[in-house]
PDB file of C-alpha atoms and ligand atoms in Angstrom:
ATOM      1  CA  MET K 813       0.008  -0.207   0.133  1.00 86.00           C
ATOM      2  CA  GLU K 814       1.272   3.689  -0.603  1.00 90.00           C
ATOM      3  CA  LYS K 815       0.520   5.599   2.123  1.00 94.00           C
ATOM      4  CA  ILE K 816      -0.840   8.665   0.617  1.00 96.00           C
ATOM      5  CA  VAL K 817      -1.437  11.887   3.529  1.00 97.00           C
ATOM      6  CA  PHE K 818      -4.481  13.615   3.155  1.00 97.00           C
ATOM      7  CA  ALA K 819      -4.652  17.431   5.596  1.00 97.00           C
ATOM      8  CA  THR K 820      -7.586  16.744   7.353  1.00 94.00           C
ATOM      9  CA  ASN K 821      -8.617  15.322  10.860  1.00 88.00           C
ATOM     10  CA  ASN K 822     -12.028  15.388   9.798  1.00 89.00           C
ATOM     11  CA  ALA K 823     -13.353  11.867  10.363  1.00 89.00           C
ATOM     12  CA  HIS K 824     -16.388  12.192   7.294  1.00 83.00           C
ATOM     13  CA  LYS K 825     -14.046  13.166   4.942  1.00 87.00           C
ATOM     14  CA  LEU K 826     -11.438  10.724   5.535  1.00 91.00           C
ATOM     15  CA  ALA K 827     -14.280   8.134   5.710  1.00 88.00           C
ATOM     16  CA  GLU K 828     -15.071   9.104   2.128  1.00 83.00           C
ATOM     17  CA  ILE K 829     -11.878   9.321   0.695  1.00 88.00           C
ATOM     18  CA  ARG K 830     -10.741   6.049   1.731  1.00 89.00           C
ATOM     19  CA  GLN K 831     -14.117   3.887   0.168  1.00 84.00           C
ATOM     20  CA  MET K 832     -13.126   5.891  -2.541  1.00 81.00           C
ATOM     21  CA  LEU K 833      -9.169   5.575  -3.349  1.00 85.00           C
ATOM     22  CA  GLY K 834      -9.544   1.934  -2.275  1.00 83.00           C
ATOM     23  CA  SER K 835      -6.639  -0.734  -0.778  1.00 86.00           C
ATOM     24  CA  ARG K 836      -3.739   0.813  -2.548  1.00 87.00           C
ATOM     25  CA  TRP K 837      -3.640   3.589  -0.235  1.00 91.00           C
ATOM     26  CA  GLN K 838      -3.198   4.327   3.187  1.00 95.00           C
ATOM     27  CA  VAL K 839      -4.516   7.607   3.972  1.00 96.00           C
ATOM     28  CA  LEU K 840      -3.102   8.878   6.780  1.00 97.00           C
ATOM     29  CA  SER K 841      -4.786  12.385   8.421  1.00 97.00           C
ATOM     30  CA  LEU K 842      -3.029  14.450   9.862  1.00 97.00           C
ATOM     31  CA  ALA K 843      -3.284  13.470  13.449  1.00 97.00           C
ATOM     32  CA  GLU K 844      -1.887  10.454  12.492  1.00 97.00           C
ATOM     33  CA  ILE K 845       1.129  11.691  11.303  1.00 97.00           C
ATOM     34  CA  GLY K 846       2.002  13.722  14.606  1.00 97.00           C
ATOM     35  CA  CYS K 847       1.204  16.898  12.564  1.00 97.00           C
ATOM     36  CA  HIS K 848      -1.077  18.957  15.150  1.00 97.00           C
ATOM     37  CA  ASP K 849       0.009  22.651  13.653  1.00 97.00           C
ATOM     38  CA  ASP K 850      -2.581  25.290  13.263  1.00 94.00           C
ATOM     39  CA  ILE K 851      -1.861  25.539   8.637  1.00 96.00           C
ATOM     40  CA  PRO K 852      -1.998  28.529   7.386  1.00 94.00           C
ATOM     41  CA  GLU K 853      -4.952  29.051   4.837  1.00 93.00           C
ATOM     42  CA  THR K 854      -3.750  32.480   3.902  1.00 96.00           C
ATOM     43  CA  ALA K 855      -4.536  32.246  -0.049  1.00 97.00           C
ATOM     44  CA  GLU K 856      -6.989  34.419  -1.769  1.00 97.00           C
ATOM     45  CA  THR K 857      -8.509  30.866  -4.171  1.00 98.00           C
ATOM     46  CA  PHE K 858      -9.674  28.267  -3.055  1.00 98.00           C
ATOM     47  CA  GLU K 859      -6.959  26.382  -5.391  1.00 98.00           C
ATOM     48  CA  GLY K 860      -4.258  28.359  -2.932  1.00 98.00           C
ATOM     49  CA  ASN K 861      -4.921  27.765   0.485  1.00 98.00           C
ATOM     50  CA  ALA K 862      -5.038  23.364  -0.622  1.00 98.00           C
ATOM     51  CA  LEU K 863      -1.747  23.762  -2.346  1.00 98.00           C
ATOM     52  CA  GLN K 864      -0.802  25.682   1.152  1.00 98.00           C
ATOM     53  CA  LYS K 865      -2.060  22.998   3.092  1.00 98.00           C
ATOM     54  CA  ALA K 866      -0.482  20.745   1.130  1.00 98.00           C
ATOM     55  CA  ARG K 867       2.782  22.230   1.034  1.00 98.00           C
ATOM     56  CA  TRP K 868       2.728  22.479   4.663  1.00 98.00           C
ATOM     57  CA  ILE K 869       2.577  18.609   4.813  1.00 98.00           C
ATOM     58  CA  LYS K 870       5.042  17.349   2.233  1.00 97.00           C
ATOM     59  CA  ASP K 871       7.954  20.197   2.649  1.00 97.00           C
ATOM     60  CA  LYS K 872       7.187  20.335   6.726  1.00 97.00           C
ATOM     61  CA  TYR K 873       6.491  15.958   7.150  1.00 97.00           C
ATOM     62  CA  GLY K 874       7.604  14.248   3.764  1.00 97.00           C
ATOM     63  CA  TYR K 875       5.305  12.647   2.464  1.00 97.00           C
ATOM     64  CA  ASP K 876       2.761  12.623  -0.131  1.00 97.00           C
ATOM     65  CA  CYS K 877      -0.787  14.663   0.484  1.00 97.00           C
ATOM     66  CA  PHE K 878      -3.800  15.856  -0.668  1.00 97.00           C
ATOM     67  CA  ALA K 879      -5.494  18.843   1.073  1.00 98.00           C
ATOM     68  CA  ASP K 880      -8.315  20.439  -0.271  1.00 97.00           C
ATOM     69  CA  ASP K 881     -10.457  23.572   0.741  1.00 97.00           C
ATOM     70  CA  SER K 882     -14.459  24.201  -0.075  1.00 97.00           C
ATOM     71  CA  GLY K 883     -16.646  27.151   0.526  1.00 97.00           C
ATOM     72  CA  LEU K 884     -20.282  28.808  -1.030  1.00 98.00           C
ATOM     73  CA  GLU K 885     -20.002  30.835  -4.063  1.00 98.00           C
ATOM     74  CA  VAL K 886     -23.480  33.322  -4.722  1.00 98.00           C
ATOM     75  CA  ASP K 887     -24.353  35.413  -7.151  1.00 98.00           C
ATOM     76  CA  ALA K 888     -26.207  38.129  -5.904  1.00 98.00           C
ATOM     77  CA  LEU K 889     -23.123  38.724  -3.116  1.00 98.00           C
ATOM     78  CA  GLY K 890     -20.297  38.531  -6.163  1.00 98.00           C
ATOM     79  CA  GLY K 891     -19.074  35.424  -5.338  1.00 98.00           C
ATOM     80  CA  ALA K 892     -19.104  35.666  -1.206  1.00 98.00           C
ATOM     81  CA  PRO K 893     -18.645  34.332   1.422  1.00 98.00           C
ATOM     82  CA  GLY K 894     -16.230  31.984  -0.978  1.00 98.00           C
ATOM     83  CA  ILE K 895     -12.764  31.466   1.067  1.00 97.00           C
ATOM     84  CA  HIS K 896     -14.321  32.808   3.976  1.00 97.00           C
ATOM     85  CA  SER K 897     -17.564  30.774   4.616  1.00 97.00           C
ATOM     86  CA  ALA K 898     -16.446  29.168   7.669  1.00 95.00           C
ATOM     87  CA  ARG K 899     -15.611  32.286   9.312  1.00 96.00           C
ATOM     88  CA  TYR K 900     -18.990  34.439   7.352  1.00 98.00           C
ATOM     89  CA  SER K 901     -20.019  35.971  10.898  1.00 97.00           C
ATOM     90  CA  GLY K 902     -16.848  36.200  12.461  1.00 95.00           C
ATOM     91  CA  VAL K 903     -17.443  33.952  14.669  1.00 90.00           C
ATOM     92  CA  HIS K 904     -15.338  30.480  12.641  1.00 89.00           C
ATOM     93  CA  GLY K 905     -17.503  26.842  12.599  1.00 88.00           C
ATOM     94  CA  ASP K 906     -20.417  28.887  13.648  1.00 95.00           C
ATOM     95  CA  ASP K 907     -22.765  27.091  11.354  1.00 95.00           C
ATOM     96  CA  THR K 908     -26.539  29.437  12.779  1.00 97.00           C
ATOM     97  CA  ALA K 909     -24.153  32.783  13.194  1.00 97.00           C
ATOM     98  CA  ASN K 910     -23.085  31.851   9.536  1.00 98.00           C
ATOM     99  CA  ASN K 911     -26.260  31.092   8.076  1.00 98.00           C
ATOM    100  CA  GLU K 912     -28.585  34.130  10.022  1.00 98.00           C
ATOM    101  CA  LYS K 913     -25.207  35.872   7.791  1.00 98.00           C
ATOM    102  CA  LEU K 914     -26.547  34.647   4.807  1.00 98.00           C
ATOM    103  CA  LEU K 915     -30.091  35.466   4.854  1.00 98.00           C
ATOM    104  CA  GLY K 916     -29.585  38.281   6.169  1.00 98.00           C
ATOM    105  CA  GLU K 917     -27.101  39.880   3.032  1.00 98.00           C
ATOM    106  CA  LEU K 918     -29.391  37.825   0.496  1.00 98.00           C
ATOM    107  CA  VAL K 919     -32.736  40.488   2.313  1.00 97.00           C
ATOM    108  CA  GLY K 920     -35.015  41.813  -0.751  1.00 96.00           C
ATOM    109  CA  ILE K 921     -32.829  39.916  -3.244  1.00 97.00           C
ATOM    110  CA  ALA K 922     -33.798  37.894  -5.696  1.00 97.00           C
ATOM    111  CA  ASP K 923     -31.064  36.146  -7.419  1.00 98.00           C
ATOM    112  CA  ARG K 924     -30.585  33.591  -5.147  1.00 98.00           C
ATOM    113  CA  HIS K 925     -28.065  31.627  -7.712  1.00 98.00           C
ATOM    114  CA  ALA K 926     -24.900  29.715  -6.030  1.00 98.00           C
ATOM    115  CA  ARG K 927     -22.078  27.414  -6.478  1.00 98.00           C
ATOM    116  CA  PHE K 928     -21.035  25.454  -3.105  1.00 98.00           C
ATOM    117  CA  ARG K 929     -17.072  25.028  -4.656  1.00 98.00           C
ATOM    118  CA  CYS K 930     -14.213  22.219  -4.453  1.00 97.00           C
ATOM    119  CA  CYS K 931     -10.583  22.000  -5.093  1.00 98.00           C
ATOM    120  CA  ILE K 932      -8.159  19.804  -4.237  1.00 98.00           C
ATOM    121  CA  ALA K 933      -4.702  19.942  -4.599  1.00 98.00           C
ATOM    122  CA  LEU K 934      -2.168  17.083  -4.656  1.00 98.00           C
ATOM    123  CA  LEU K 935       1.755  16.849  -3.689  1.00 98.00           C
ATOM    124  CA  ARG K 936       3.175  13.594  -5.435  1.00 96.00           C
ATOM    125  CA  GLY K 937       6.817  12.691  -5.673  1.00 94.00           C
ATOM    126  CA  ASN K 938       8.744  15.384  -7.947  1.00 94.00           C
ATOM    127  CA  ASP K 939       5.637  15.580  -9.476  1.00 95.00           C
ATOM    128  CA  ALA K 940       3.846  19.704 -10.581  1.00 97.00           C
ATOM    129  CA  PRO K 941       0.674  19.587  -7.825  1.00 98.00           C
ATOM    130  CA  ALA K 942      -2.230  18.404  -9.848  1.00 98.00           C
ATOM    131  CA  PHE K 943      -5.540  20.077  -9.091  1.00 98.00           C
ATOM    132  CA  PHE K 944      -9.181  18.541  -9.142  1.00 98.00           C
ATOM    133  CA  GLU K 945     -12.022  20.769  -8.881  1.00 98.00           C
ATOM    134  CA  GLY K 946     -15.703  19.823  -7.637  1.00 98.00           C
ATOM    135  CA  VAL K 947     -18.891  22.055  -8.832  1.00 98.00           C
ATOM    136  CA  VAL K 948     -22.259  22.036  -7.643  1.00 98.00           C
ATOM    137  CA  GLU K 949     -25.286  24.204  -8.749  1.00 98.00           C
ATOM    138  CA  GLY K 950     -28.158  25.365  -6.777  1.00 98.00           C
ATOM    139  CA  GLU K 951     -30.453  28.380  -4.744  1.00 98.00           C
ATOM    140  CA  ILE K 952     -29.768  29.752  -1.265  1.00 98.00           C
ATOM    141  CA  ILE K 953     -33.281  29.312  -0.476  1.00 98.00           C
ATOM    142  CA  ASP K 954     -35.481  31.406   2.590  1.00 97.00           C
ATOM    143  CA  ARG K 955     -34.940  29.787   5.642  1.00 97.00           C
ATOM    144  CA  PRO K 956     -33.183  26.804   7.372  1.00 98.00           C
ATOM    145  CA  THR K 957     -34.489  23.291   6.482  1.00 98.00           C
ATOM    146  CA  GLY K 958     -32.894  19.896   7.285  1.00 98.00           C
ATOM    147  CA  ILE K 959     -30.887  18.468  10.193  1.00 96.00           C
ATOM    148  CA  ALA K 960     -28.266  17.243   7.880  1.00 93.00           C
ATOM    149  CA  GLY K 961     -25.020  17.763   6.845  1.00 89.00           C
ATOM    150  CA  PHE K 962     -23.063  20.590   8.178  1.00 92.00           C
ATOM    151  CA  GLY K 963     -22.267  24.814   7.308  1.00 95.00           C
ATOM    152  CA  TYR K 964     -24.359  25.892   4.801  1.00 98.00           C
ATOM    153  CA  ASP K 965     -26.347  22.732   3.589  1.00 96.00           C
ATOM    154  CA  PRO K 966     -29.969  23.178   5.291  1.00 98.00           C
ATOM    155  CA  LEU K 967     -30.076  26.743   2.613  1.00 98.00           C
ATOM    156  CA  PHE K 968     -28.604  25.110   0.222  1.00 98.00           C
ATOM    157  CA  ARG K 969     -31.463  23.607  -2.508  1.00 98.00           C
ATOM    158  CA  PRO K 970     -29.035  21.692  -5.687  1.00 98.00           C
ATOM    159  CA  ASP K 971     -30.392  22.476  -9.308  1.00 98.00           C
ATOM    160  CA  GLY K 972     -33.531  19.521  -9.636  1.00 98.00           C
ATOM    161  CA  TRP K 973     -33.219  19.132  -6.284  1.00 98.00           C
ATOM    162  CA  GLU K 974     -37.161  19.331  -4.185  1.00 98.00           C
ATOM    163  CA  CYS K 975     -35.884  19.471  -0.880  1.00 98.00           C
ATOM    164  CA  THR K 976     -31.507  20.550   0.348  1.00 98.00           C
ATOM    165  CA  PHE K 977     -28.402  19.566   1.207  1.00 97.00           C
ATOM    166  CA  ALA K 978     -29.651  18.792   4.645  1.00 97.00           C
ATOM    167  CA  GLN K 979     -32.453  17.074   4.454  1.00 98.00           C
ATOM    168  CA  ALA K 980     -30.671  14.213   2.206  1.00 96.00           C
ATOM    169  CA  GLY K 981     -28.642  11.349   2.773  1.00 92.00           C
ATOM    170  CA  ALA K 982     -24.845  11.353   3.219  1.00 87.00           C
ATOM    171  CA  ASP K 983     -24.878   9.007   0.324  1.00 88.00           C
ATOM    172  CA  GLU K 984     -27.655  11.197  -1.961  1.00 94.00           C
ATOM    173  CA  LYS K 985     -25.615  13.989  -1.104  1.00 94.00           C
ATOM    174  CA  ASN K 986     -21.558  12.927  -1.488  1.00 89.00           C
ATOM    175  CA  ALA K 987     -22.915  11.228  -5.495  1.00 93.00           C
ATOM    176  CA  VAL K 988     -24.184  15.105  -6.706  1.00 96.00           C
ATOM    177  CA  SER K 989     -21.687  17.669  -4.209  1.00 95.00           C
ATOM    178  CA  HIS K 990     -18.386  19.335  -4.665  1.00 97.00           C
ATOM    179  CA  ARG K 991     -16.601  17.631  -2.926  1.00 94.00           C
ATOM    180  CA  GLY K 992     -18.077  14.007  -4.297  1.00 93.00           C
ATOM    181  CA  ARG K 993     -17.124  15.054  -7.554  1.00 96.00           C
ATOM    182  CA  ALA K 994     -13.529  17.341  -6.803  1.00 96.00           C
ATOM    183  CA  VAL K 995     -12.810  13.372  -4.954  1.00 93.00           C
ATOM    184  CA  GLU K 996     -13.599  11.618  -8.088  1.00 94.00           C
ATOM    185  CA  LYS K 997     -11.731  12.805 -10.149  1.00 96.00           C
ATOM    186  CA  LEU K 998      -8.703  12.784  -7.803  1.00 95.00           C
ATOM    187  CA  ALA K 999      -9.721   9.400  -7.209  1.00 91.00           C
ATOM    188  CA  GLU K1000      -9.387   8.391 -11.040  1.00 93.00           C
ATOM    189  CA  TYR K1001      -6.052  10.549 -11.666  1.00 94.00           C
ATOM    190  CA  LEU K1002      -4.553   7.683  -8.590  1.00 91.00           C
ATOM    191  CA  ALA K1003      -5.911   5.264 -10.671  1.00 88.00           C
ATOM    192  CA  ALA K1004      -4.937   5.866 -13.709  1.00 89.00           C
ATOM    193  CA  ALA K1005      -0.851   6.915 -12.120  1.00 83.00           C
ATOM    194  CA  CYS K1006      -1.183   4.030 -10.590  1.00 76.00           C
ATOM    195  CA  ASN K1007      -1.506   1.616 -13.564  1.00 67.00           C
TER     196      ASN K1007
HETATM  197  P1  LIG B1452     -13.746  23.538   3.561  1.00 96.64           P
HETATM  198  O1  LIG B1452     -12.953  23.586   2.977  1.00 96.64           O
HETATM  199  O2  LIG B1452     -14.733  22.358   4.113  1.00 96.64           O
HETATM  200  O3  LIG B1452     -13.198  23.225   5.556  1.00 96.64           O
HETATM  201  O4  LIG B1452     -15.635  24.684   4.216  1.00 96.64           O
HETATM  202  C1  LIG B1452     -15.137  25.583   4.284  1.00 96.64           C
HETATM  203  C2  LIG B1452     -17.063  25.792   4.662  1.00 96.64           C
HETATM  204  O5  LIG B1452     -17.243  26.412   3.689  1.00 96.64           O
HETATM  205  C3  LIG B1452     -17.653  25.359   5.570  1.00 96.64           C
HETATM  206  O6  LIG B1452     -17.268  25.315   6.965  1.00 96.64           O
HETATM  207  C4  LIG B1452     -18.595  25.300   5.581  1.00 96.64           C
HETATM  208  O7  LIG B1452     -19.079  26.956   6.235  1.00 96.64           O
HETATM  209  C5  LIG B1452     -18.578  25.903   3.958  1.00 96.64           C
HETATM  210  N1  LIG B1452     -18.903  24.376   2.928  1.00 96.64           N
HETATM  211  C6  LIG B1452     -17.983  23.521   2.275  1.00 96.64           C
HETATM  212  N2  LIG B1452     -18.543  22.338   2.039  1.00 96.64           N
HETATM  213  C7  LIG B1452     -20.190  22.153   2.165  1.00 96.64           C
HETATM  214  C8  LIG B1452     -20.974  21.488   2.250  1.00 96.64           C
HETATM  215  O8  LIG B1452     -21.138  20.368   1.857  1.00 96.64           O
HETATM  216  N3  LIG B1452     -21.294  22.060   2.772  1.00 96.64           N
HETATM  217  C9  LIG B1452     -22.196  22.333   3.764  1.00 96.64           C
HETATM  218  N4  LIG B1452     -21.085  23.690   4.191  1.00 96.64           N
HETATM  219  C10 LIG B1452     -20.349  23.015   3.837  1.00 96.64           C
END
């Protein structure tokens, strides 16, 4: 098995990626390589932040690594909250406050179109960085609906769906989500790279 680090400690993301990459890869979390660093995310783009995280691990710990960065882009807000999605309300990771802030910003605005975007950066051997992007288009509804998932899921209804991500099961969401699509591309790339 080839070892590769996924620069996260998010158990849900780890389980998803381990399942998709299969038995050929031993996917290690940050905790599993003894990394408890506060890895900087100071870039202006999802790509830049993902690469910054992967580069940190590769340079400091020597492992091949991939990292992801994702967020919500709302057209009427010029792409906000974007890379600031996790801390839109000012408090990092306060989903309820972030959702309230988003609804407040959209009061009276008819154009509710939005998308989730995910970028994965991969650093393998001495290869140039490889990037994998996934996007899911949808709209922001008027009030939080559903209790599954996290983040902006209760406000996001994907195009063609009758319900929000927070009303869907994990498998249903992963099949169309920004992260699911980016991970699928990464898995295809790694499978081809190993043949
Ligand atoms: P991360 O890069 O995956 O940590 O995501 C950053 C932030 O974007 C999260 O804290 C959420 O606010 C938002 N976000 C990313 N992906 C999702 C998702 O699948 N559902 C809801 N919110 C998300």
